[in-house]
PDB file of C-alpha atoms in Angstrom:
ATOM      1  CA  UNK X   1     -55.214  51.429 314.599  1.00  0.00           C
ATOM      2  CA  UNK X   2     -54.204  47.802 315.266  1.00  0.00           C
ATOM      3  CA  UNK X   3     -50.306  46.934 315.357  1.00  0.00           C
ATOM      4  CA  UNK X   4     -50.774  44.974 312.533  1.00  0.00           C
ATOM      5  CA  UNK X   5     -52.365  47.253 310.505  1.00  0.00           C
ATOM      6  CA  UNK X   6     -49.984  49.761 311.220  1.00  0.00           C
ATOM      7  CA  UNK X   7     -46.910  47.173 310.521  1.00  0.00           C
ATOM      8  CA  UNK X   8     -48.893  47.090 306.974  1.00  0.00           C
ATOM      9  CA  UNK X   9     -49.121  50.855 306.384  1.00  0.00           C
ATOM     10  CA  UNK X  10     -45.442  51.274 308.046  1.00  0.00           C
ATOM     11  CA  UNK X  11     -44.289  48.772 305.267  1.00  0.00           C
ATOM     12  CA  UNK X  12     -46.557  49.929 302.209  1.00  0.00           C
ATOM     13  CA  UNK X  13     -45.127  53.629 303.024  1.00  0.00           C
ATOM     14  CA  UNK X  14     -41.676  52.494 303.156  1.00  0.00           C
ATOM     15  CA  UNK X  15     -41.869  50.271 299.592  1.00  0.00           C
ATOM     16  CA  UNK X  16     -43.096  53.484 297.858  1.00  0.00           C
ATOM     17  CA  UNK X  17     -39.893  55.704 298.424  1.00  0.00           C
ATOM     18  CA  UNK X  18     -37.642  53.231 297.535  1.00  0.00           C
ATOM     19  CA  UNK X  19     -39.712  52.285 294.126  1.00  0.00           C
ATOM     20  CA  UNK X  20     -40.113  56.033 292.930  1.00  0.00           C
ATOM     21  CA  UNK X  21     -35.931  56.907 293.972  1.00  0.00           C
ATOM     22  CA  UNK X  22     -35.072  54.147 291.410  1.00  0.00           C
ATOM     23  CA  UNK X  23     -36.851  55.343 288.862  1.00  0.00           C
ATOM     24  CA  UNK X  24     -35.246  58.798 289.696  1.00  0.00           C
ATOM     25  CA  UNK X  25     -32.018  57.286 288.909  1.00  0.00           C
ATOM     26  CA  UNK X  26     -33.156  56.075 285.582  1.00  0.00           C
ATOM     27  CA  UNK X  27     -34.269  60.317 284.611  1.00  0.00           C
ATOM     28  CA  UNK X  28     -31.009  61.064 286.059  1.00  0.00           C
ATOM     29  CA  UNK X  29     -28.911  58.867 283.539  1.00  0.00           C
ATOM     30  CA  UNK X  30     -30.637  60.274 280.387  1.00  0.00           C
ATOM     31  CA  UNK X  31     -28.070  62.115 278.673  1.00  0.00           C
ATOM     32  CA  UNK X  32     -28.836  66.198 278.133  1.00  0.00           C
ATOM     33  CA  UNK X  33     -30.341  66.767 274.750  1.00  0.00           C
ATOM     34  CA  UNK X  34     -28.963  70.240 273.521  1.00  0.00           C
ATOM     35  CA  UNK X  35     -31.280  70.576 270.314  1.00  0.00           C
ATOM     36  CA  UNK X  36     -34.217  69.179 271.714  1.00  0.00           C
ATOM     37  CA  UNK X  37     -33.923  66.655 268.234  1.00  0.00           C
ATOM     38  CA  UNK X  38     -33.082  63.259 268.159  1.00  0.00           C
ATOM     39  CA  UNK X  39     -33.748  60.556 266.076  1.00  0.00           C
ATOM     40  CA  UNK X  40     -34.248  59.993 262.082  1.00  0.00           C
ATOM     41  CA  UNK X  41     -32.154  57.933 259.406  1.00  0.00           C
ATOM     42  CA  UNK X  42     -29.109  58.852 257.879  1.00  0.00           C
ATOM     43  CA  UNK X  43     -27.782  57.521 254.853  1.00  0.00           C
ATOM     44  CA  UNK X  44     -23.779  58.543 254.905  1.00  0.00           C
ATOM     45  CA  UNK X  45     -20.896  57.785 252.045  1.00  0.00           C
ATOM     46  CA  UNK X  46     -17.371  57.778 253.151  1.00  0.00           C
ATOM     47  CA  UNK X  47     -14.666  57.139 251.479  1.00  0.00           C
ATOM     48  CA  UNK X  48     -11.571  56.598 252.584  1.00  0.00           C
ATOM     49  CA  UNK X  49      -7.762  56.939 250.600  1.00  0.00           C
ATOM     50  CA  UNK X  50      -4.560  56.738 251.469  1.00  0.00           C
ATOM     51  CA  UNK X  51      -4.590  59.973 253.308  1.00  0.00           C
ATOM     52  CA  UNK X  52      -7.840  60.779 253.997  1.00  0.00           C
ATOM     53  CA  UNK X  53     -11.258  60.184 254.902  1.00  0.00           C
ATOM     54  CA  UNK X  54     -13.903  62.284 252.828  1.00  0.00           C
ATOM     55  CA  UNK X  55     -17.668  62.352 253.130  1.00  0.00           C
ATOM     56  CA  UNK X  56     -19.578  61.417 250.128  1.00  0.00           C
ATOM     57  CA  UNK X  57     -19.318  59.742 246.945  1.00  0.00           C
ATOM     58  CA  UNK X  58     -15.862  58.300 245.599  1.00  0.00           C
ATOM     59  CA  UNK X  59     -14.771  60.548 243.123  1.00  0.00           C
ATOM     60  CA  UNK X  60     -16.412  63.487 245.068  1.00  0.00           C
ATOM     61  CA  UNK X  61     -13.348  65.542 246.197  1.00  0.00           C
ATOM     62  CA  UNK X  62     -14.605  66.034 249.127  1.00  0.00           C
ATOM     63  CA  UNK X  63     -12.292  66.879 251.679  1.00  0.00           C
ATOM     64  CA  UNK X  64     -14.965  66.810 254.975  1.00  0.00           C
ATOM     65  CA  UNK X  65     -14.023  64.246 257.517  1.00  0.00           C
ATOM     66  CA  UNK X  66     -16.463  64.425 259.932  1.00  0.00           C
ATOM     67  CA  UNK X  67     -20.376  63.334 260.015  1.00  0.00           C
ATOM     68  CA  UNK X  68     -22.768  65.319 261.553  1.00  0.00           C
ATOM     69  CA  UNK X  69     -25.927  63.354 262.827  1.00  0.00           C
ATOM     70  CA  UNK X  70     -28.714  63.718 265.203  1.00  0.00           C
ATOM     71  CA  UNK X  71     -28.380  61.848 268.502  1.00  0.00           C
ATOM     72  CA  UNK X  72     -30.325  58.594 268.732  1.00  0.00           C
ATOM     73  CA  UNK X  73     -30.758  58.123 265.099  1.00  0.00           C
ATOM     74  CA  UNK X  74     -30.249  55.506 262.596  1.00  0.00           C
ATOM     75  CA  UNK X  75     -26.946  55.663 260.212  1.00  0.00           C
ATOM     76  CA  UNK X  76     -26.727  53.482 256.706  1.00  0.00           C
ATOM     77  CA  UNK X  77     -22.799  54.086 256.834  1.00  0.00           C
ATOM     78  CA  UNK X  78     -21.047  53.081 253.129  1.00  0.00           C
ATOM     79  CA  UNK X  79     -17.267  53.125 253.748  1.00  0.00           C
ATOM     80  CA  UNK X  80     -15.456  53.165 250.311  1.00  0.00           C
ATOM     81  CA  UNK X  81     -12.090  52.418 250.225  1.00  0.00           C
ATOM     82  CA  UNK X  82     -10.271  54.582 246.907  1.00  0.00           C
ATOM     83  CA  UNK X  83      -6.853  54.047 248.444  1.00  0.00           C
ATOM     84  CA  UNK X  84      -4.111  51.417 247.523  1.00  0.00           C
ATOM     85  CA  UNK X  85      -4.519  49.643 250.752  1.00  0.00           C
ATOM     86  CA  UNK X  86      -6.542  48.407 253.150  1.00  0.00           C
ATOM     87  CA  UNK X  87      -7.990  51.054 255.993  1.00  0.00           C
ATOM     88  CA  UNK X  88     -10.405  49.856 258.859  1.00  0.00           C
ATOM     89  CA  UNK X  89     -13.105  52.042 260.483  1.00  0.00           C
ATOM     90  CA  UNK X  90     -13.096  52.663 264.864  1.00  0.00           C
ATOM     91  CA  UNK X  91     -14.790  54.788 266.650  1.00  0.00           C
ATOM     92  CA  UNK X  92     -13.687  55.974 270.026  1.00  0.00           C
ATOM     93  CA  UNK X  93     -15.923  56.193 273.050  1.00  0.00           C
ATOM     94  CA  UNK X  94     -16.386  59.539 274.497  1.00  0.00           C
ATOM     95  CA  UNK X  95     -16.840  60.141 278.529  1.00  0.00           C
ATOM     96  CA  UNK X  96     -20.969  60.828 279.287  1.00  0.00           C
ATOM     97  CA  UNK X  97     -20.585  63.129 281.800  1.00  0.00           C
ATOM     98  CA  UNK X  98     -23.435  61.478 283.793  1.00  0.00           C
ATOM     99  CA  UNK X  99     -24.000  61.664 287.301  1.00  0.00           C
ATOM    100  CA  UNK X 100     -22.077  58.981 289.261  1.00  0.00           C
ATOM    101  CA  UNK X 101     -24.133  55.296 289.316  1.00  0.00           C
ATOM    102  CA  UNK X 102     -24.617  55.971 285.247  1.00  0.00           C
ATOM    103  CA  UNK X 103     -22.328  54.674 282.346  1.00  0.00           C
ATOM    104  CA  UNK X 104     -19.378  57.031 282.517  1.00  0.00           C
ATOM    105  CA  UNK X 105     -18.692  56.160 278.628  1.00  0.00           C
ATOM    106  CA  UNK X 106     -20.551  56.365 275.713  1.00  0.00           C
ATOM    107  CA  UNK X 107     -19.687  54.695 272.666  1.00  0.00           C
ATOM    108  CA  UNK X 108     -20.689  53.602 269.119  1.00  0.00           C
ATOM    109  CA  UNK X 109     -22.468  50.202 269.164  1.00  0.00           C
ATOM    110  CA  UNK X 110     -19.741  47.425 267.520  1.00  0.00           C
ATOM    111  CA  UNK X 111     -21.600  47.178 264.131  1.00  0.00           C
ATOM    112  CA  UNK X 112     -20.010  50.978 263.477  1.00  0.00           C
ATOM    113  CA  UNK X 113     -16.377  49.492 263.664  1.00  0.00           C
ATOM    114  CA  UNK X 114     -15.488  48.059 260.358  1.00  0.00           C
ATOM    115  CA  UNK X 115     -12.289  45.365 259.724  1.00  0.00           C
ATOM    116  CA  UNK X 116      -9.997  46.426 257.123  1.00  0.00           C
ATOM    117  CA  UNK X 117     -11.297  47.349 253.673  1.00  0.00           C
ATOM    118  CA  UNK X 118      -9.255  45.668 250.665  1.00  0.00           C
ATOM    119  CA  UNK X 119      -8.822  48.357 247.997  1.00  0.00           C
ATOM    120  CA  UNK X 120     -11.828  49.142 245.894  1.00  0.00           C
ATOM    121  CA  UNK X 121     -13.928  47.273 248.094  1.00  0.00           C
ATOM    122  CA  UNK X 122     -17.374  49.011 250.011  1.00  0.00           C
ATOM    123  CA  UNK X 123     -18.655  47.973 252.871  1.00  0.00           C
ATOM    124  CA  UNK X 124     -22.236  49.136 254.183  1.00  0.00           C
ATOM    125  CA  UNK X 125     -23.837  48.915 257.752  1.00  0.00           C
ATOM    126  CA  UNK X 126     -26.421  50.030 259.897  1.00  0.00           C
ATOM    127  CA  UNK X 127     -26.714  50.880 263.620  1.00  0.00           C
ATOM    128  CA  UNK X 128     -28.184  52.830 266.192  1.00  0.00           C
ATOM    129  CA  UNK X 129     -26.177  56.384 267.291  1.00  0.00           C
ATOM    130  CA  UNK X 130     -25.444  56.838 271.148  1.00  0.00           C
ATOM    131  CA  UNK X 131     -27.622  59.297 272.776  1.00  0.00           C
ATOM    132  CA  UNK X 132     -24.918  61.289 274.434  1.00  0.00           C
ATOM    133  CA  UNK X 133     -24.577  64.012 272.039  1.00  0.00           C
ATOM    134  CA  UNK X 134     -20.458  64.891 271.318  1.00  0.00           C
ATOM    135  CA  UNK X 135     -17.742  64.525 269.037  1.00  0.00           C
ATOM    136  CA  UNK X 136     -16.836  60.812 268.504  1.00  0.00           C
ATOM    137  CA  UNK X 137     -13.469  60.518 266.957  1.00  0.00           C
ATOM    138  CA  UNK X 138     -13.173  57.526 263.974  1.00  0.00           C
ATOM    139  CA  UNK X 139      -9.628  56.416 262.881  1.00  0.00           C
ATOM    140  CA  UNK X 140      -8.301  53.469 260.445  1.00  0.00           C
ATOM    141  CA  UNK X 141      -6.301  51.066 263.087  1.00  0.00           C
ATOM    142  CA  UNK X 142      -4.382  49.274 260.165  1.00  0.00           C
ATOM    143  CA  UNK X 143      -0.695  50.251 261.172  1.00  0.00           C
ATOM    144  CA  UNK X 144       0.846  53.427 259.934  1.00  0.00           C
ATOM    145  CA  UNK X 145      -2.626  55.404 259.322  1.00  0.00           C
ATOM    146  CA  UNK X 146      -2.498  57.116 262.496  1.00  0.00           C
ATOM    147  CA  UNK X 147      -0.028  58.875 264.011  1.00  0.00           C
ATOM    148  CA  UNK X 148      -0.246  60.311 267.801  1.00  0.00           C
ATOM    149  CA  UNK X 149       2.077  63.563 268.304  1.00  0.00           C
ATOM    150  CA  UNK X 150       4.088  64.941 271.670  1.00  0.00           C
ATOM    151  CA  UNK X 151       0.637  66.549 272.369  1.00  0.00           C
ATOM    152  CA  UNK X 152      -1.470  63.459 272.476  1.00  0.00           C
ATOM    153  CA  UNK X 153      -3.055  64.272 269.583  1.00  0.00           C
ATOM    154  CA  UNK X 154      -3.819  61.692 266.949  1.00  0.00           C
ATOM    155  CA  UNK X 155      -3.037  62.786 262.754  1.00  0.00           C
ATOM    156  CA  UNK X 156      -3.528  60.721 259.855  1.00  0.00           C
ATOM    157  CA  UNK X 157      -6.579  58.538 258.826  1.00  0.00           C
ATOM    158  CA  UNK X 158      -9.247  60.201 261.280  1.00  0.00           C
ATOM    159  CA  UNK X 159     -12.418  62.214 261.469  1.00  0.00           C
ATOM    160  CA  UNK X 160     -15.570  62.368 263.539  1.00  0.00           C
ATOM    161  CA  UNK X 161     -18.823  61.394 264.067  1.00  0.00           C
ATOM    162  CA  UNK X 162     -20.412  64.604 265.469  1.00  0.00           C
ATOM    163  CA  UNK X 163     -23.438  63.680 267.202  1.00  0.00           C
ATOM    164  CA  UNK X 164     -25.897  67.044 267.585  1.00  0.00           C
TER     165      UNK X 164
END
């Protein structure tokens, strides 16, 4: 074989490693899917007093705070506010426990946090769910909804998105 044919396998032989160990690292930062189910549309009431966030309907009674919801799925959130004042939607990011070189966060696109909500007042929005599948915790941030004890842990206006 002539050196410059072999300089041209040498080099074709060396490009094909590098190409296939990147897209490696691609498979390696797709999150673990538990359920083997992602996906669909959701169509979610919450309403939100005073005290409490509920799921479903205003007037409901419903005293469940937290939305469970397939990973990688689409969520037509309605956030009704039955309280006296007004109370703001944010949800926290969660850590991905991906392999080092991926996103060590995953979080809730910013269409999913809502500004405060004036008193008898809905607001609706859609967005796309992470694919990391975990317990994102929402709160109101208007002042004096939440409350953080000794133990770190936060009471008051908050619930979760529970991603499955």
């Amino acid at each position: 074989m002539n050196q410059g044919l072999r300089l041209l396998f040498l080099g074709f032989a060396l490009a094909l490693p590098s190409a296939c160990s990147s897209d490696a690292n691609v498979d390696s930062c797709q999150p673990y899917d538990h359920d083997a189910v992602a996906g669909g549309t959701n169509n979610v009431l919450l309403t939100v007093s005073d005290t409490a966030f509920g799921v479903g309907a205003p007037g409901s009674g419903s005293t469940q705070r937290n939305i469970a919801v397939e990973n990688s799925s689409v969520v037509k959130l309605t956030v009704t506010n039955v309280g006296k004042k007004p109370h703001s939607l944010v949800v926290a990011c969660i850590p991905s426990e991906l392999p080092a070189g991926c996103p060590q966060t995953s979080c809730f696109p910013d269409e999913a946090n809502l500004q405060p909500i004036d008193p008898g007042d809905s607001v609706t929005v859609t967005f796309d769910t992470p694919a990391v599948e975990g317990a994102y915790q929402f709160t109101s941030a208007v002042d004096g909804d939440t409350m953080t004890d000794k133990d770190g842990n936060v009471t008051g206006l908050v619930g979760e998105f529970v991603l499955m």
